[in-house]
mmCIF file of C-alpha atoms in Angstrom:
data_model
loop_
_atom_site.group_PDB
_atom_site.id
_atom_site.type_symbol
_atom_site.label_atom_id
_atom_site.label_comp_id
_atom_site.label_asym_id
_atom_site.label_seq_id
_atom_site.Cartn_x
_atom_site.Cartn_y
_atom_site.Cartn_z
ATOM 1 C CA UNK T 272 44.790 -26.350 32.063
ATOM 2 C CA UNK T 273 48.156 -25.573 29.944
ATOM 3 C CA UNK T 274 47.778 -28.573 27.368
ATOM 4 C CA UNK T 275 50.642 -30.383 26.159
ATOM 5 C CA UNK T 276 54.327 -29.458 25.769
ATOM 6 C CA UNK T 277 55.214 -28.773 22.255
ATOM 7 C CA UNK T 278 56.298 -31.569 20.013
ATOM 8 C CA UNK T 279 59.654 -31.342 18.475
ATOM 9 C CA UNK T 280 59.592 -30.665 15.043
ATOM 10 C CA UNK T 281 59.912 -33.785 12.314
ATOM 11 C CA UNK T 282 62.952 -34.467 10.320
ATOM 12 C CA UNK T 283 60.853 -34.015 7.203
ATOM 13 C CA UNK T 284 58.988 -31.051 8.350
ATOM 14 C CA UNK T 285 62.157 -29.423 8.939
ATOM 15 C CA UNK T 286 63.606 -30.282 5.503
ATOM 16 C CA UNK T 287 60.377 -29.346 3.415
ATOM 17 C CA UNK T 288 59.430 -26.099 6.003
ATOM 18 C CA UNK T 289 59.989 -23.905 3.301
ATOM 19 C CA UNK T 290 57.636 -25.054 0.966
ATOM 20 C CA UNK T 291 55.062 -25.636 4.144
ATOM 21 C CA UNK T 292 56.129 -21.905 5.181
ATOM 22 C CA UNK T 293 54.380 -20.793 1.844
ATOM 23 C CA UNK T 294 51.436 -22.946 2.373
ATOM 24 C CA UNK T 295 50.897 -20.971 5.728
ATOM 25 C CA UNK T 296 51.396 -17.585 4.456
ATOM 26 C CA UNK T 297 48.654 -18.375 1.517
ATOM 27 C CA UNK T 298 46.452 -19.811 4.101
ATOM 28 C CA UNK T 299 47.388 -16.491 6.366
ATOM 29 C CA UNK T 300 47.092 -13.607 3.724
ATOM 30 C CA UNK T 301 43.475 -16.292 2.685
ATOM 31 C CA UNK T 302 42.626 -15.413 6.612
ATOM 32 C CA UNK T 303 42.744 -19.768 6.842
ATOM 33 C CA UNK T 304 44.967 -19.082 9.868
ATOM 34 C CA UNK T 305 46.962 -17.287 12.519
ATOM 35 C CA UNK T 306 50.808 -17.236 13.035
ATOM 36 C CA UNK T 307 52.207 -16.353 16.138
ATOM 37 C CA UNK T 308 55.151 -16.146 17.841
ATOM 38 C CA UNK T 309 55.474 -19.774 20.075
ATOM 39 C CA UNK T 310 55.756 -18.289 23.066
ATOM 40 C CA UNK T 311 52.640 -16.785 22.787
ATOM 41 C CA UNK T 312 50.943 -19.735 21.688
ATOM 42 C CA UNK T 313 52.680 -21.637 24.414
ATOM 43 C CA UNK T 314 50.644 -19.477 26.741
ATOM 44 C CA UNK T 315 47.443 -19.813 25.435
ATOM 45 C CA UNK T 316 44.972 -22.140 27.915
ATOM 46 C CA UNK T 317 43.683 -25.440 27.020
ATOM 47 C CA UNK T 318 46.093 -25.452 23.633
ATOM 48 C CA UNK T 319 46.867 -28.319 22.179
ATOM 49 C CA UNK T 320 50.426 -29.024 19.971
ATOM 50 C CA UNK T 321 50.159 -31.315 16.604
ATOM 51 C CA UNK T 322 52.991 -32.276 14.795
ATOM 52 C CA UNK T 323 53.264 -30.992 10.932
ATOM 53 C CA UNK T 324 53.784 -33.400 8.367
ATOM 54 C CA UNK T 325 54.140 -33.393 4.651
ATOM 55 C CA UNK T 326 53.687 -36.143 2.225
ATOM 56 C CA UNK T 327 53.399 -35.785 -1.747
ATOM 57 C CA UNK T 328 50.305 -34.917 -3.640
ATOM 58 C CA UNK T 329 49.441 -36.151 -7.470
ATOM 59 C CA UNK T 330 49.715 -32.900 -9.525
ATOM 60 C CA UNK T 331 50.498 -30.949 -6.392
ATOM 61 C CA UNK T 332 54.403 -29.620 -6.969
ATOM 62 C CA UNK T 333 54.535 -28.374 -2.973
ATOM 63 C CA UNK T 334 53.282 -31.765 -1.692
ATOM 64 C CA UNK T 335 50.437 -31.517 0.793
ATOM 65 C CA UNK T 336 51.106 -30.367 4.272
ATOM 66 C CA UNK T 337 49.589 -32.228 7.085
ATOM 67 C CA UNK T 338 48.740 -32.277 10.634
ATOM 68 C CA UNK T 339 49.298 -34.966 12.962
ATOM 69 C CA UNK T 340 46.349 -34.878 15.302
ATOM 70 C CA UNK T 341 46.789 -38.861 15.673
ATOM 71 C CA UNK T 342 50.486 -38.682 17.347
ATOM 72 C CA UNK T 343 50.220 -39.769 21.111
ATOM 73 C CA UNK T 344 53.470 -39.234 22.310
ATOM 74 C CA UNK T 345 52.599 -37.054 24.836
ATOM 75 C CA UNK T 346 49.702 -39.582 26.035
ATOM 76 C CA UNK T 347 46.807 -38.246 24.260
ATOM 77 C CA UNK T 348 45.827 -37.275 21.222
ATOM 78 C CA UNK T 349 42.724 -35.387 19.264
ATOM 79 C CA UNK T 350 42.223 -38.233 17.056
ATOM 80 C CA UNK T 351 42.382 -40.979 20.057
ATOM 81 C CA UNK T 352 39.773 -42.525 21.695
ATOM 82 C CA UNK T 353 36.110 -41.813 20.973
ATOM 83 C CA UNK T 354 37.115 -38.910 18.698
ATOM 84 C CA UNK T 355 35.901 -40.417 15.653
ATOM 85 C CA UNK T 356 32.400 -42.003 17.183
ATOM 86 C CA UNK T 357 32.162 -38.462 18.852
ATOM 87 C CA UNK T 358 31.933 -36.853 15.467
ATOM 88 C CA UNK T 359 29.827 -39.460 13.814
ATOM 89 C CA UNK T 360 26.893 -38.745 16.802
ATOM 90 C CA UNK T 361 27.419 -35.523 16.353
ATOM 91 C CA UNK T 362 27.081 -35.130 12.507
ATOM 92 C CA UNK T 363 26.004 -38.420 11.473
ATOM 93 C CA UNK T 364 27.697 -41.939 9.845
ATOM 94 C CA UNK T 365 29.127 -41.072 6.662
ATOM 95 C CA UNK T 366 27.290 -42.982 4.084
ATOM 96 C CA UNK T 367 28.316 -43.651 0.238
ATOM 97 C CA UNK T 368 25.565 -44.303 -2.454
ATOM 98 C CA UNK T 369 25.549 -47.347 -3.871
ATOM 99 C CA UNK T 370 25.938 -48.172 -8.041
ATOM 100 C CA UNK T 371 22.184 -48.705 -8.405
ATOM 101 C CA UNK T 372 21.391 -45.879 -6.452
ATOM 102 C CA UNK T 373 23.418 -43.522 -8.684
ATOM 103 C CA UNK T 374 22.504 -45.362 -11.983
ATOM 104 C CA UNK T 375 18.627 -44.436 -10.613
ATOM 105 C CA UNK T 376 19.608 -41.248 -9.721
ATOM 106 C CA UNK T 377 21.026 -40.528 -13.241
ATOM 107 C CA UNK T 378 17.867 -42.461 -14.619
ATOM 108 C CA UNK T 379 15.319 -40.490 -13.027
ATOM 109 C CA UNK T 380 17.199 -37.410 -14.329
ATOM 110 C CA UNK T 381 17.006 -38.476 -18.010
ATOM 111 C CA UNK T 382 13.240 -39.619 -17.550
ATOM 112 C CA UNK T 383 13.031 -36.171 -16.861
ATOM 113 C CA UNK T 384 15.226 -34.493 -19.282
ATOM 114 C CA UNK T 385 16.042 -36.443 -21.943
ATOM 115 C CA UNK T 386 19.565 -37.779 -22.591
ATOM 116 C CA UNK T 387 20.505 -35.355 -24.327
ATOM 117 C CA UNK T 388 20.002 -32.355 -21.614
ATOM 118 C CA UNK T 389 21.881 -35.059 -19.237
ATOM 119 C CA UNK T 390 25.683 -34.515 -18.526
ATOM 120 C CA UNK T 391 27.906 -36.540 -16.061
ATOM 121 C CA UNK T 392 31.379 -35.261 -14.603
ATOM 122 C CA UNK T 393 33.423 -35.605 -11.500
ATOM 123 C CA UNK T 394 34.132 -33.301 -9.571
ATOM 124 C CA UNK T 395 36.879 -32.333 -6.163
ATOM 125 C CA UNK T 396 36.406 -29.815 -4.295
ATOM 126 C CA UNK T 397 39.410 -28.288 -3.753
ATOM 127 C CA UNK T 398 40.438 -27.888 -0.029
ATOM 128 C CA UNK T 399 37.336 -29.379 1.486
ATOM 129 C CA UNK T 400 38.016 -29.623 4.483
ATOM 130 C CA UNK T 401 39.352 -25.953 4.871
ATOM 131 C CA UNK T 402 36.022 -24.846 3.665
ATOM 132 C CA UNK T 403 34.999 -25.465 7.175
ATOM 133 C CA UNK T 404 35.314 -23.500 10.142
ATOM 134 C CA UNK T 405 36.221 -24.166 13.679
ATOM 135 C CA UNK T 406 34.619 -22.511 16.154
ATOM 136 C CA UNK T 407 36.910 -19.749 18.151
ATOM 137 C CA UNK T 408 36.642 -21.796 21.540
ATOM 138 C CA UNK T 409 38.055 -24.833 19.993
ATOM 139 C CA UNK T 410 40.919 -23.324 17.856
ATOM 140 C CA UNK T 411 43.435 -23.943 20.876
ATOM 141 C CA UNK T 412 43.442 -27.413 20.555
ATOM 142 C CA UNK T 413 44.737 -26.852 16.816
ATOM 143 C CA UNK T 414 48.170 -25.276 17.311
ATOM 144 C CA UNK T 415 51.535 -26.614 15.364
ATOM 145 C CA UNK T 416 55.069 -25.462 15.871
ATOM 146 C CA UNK T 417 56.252 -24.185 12.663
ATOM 147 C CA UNK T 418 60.127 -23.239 12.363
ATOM 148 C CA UNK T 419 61.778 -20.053 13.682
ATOM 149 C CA UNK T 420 60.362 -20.454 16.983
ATOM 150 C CA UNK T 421 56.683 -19.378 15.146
ATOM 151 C CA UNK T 422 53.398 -21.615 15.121
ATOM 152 C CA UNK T 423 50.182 -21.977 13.355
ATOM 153 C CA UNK T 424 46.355 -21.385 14.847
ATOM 154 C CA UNK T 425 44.147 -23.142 12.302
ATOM 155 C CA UNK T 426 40.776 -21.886 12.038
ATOM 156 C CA UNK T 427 39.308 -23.760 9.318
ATOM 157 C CA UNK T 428 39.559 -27.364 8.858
ATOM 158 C CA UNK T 429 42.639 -29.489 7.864
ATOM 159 C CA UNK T 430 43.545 -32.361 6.454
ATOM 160 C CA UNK T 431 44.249 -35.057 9.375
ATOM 161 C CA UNK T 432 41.861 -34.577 12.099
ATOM 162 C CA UNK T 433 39.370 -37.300 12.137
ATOM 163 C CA UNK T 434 36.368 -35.142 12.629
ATOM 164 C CA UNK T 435 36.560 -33.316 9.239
ATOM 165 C CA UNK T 436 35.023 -36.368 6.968
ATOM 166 C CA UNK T 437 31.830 -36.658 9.298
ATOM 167 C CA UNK T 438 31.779 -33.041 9.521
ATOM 168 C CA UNK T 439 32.256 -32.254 5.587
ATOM 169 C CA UNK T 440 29.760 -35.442 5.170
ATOM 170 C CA UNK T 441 27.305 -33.100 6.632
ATOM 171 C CA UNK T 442 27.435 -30.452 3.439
ATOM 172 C CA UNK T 443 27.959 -33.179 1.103
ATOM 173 C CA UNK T 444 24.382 -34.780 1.627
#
């Protein structure tokens, strides 16, 4: 099976590709991903094509780069159909604490310890999802056109695809 025919590239994309093109090459010299000539990845069997996208990011001066695995213009899509219930049998619902279970959690900790040997903070991890990584088989199906007739191979996990939260929900417990 050859997959589906390469997207054309988004007016934004193609106006912010620099600043995505330096994203990549991090990610690349990081070993996050593989760039190839499109050709090449046009050959590869079962691949799949997302769109890139960029939107802003708070305290982020490149924005954040983003992949479209939702876009269904060529009649399917890796976010469509039973995607996300796939992932959630597979790795579990993703379930949220409540406030009284964290105010017992924190509780039970200072019955322990004494406030004073108690400290709160938040905390992001920083590229979550790209902490993750995909197995070889499946990379295919996570191929964007970049410009200059070149395209990504992600590896690791990206922002976009709806089975990184169940996924990520898994080291998170």
């Amino acid at each position: 099976v050859a997959g589906n025919p390469v997207p054309p590239l988004r007016a934004l994309y193609q106006v912010v590709a620099p600043a995505v093109a330096k994203m990549y090459h991090k990610e690349w010299l990081e070993r996050k991903c593989f760039i190839m000539p499109l050709a090449v990845a046009e050959g590869i069997l079962r691949r799949w094509f997302a769109s890139i996208h960029w939107t802003r990011k708070k305290y982020s001066k490149p924005g954040r780069k983003l992949v479209d695995h939702s876009d269904a213009s060529s009649g399917h899509s890796l976010n469509g159909g039973t995607a996300k219930a796939q992932a959630q049998e597979l790795n579990g619902k993703i379930t949220h604490p409540s406030i009284t279970q964290i105010v017992n959690m924190v509780l039970s900790k200072v019955d322990k310890h004494g406030w004073e040997n108690v400290s709160l903070f938040q905390t992001d991890i920083k590229d979550a999802f790209g902490q993750l990584r995909i197995n070889e088989e499946d990379t295919c199906l996570l191929i964007s056109a970049l410009t200059e007739d070149m395209a990504v191979i992600h590896h690791q996990g990206s922002f976009g695809l709806t089975q990184m939260p169940p996924a990520f929900a898994v080291i998170s417990r």
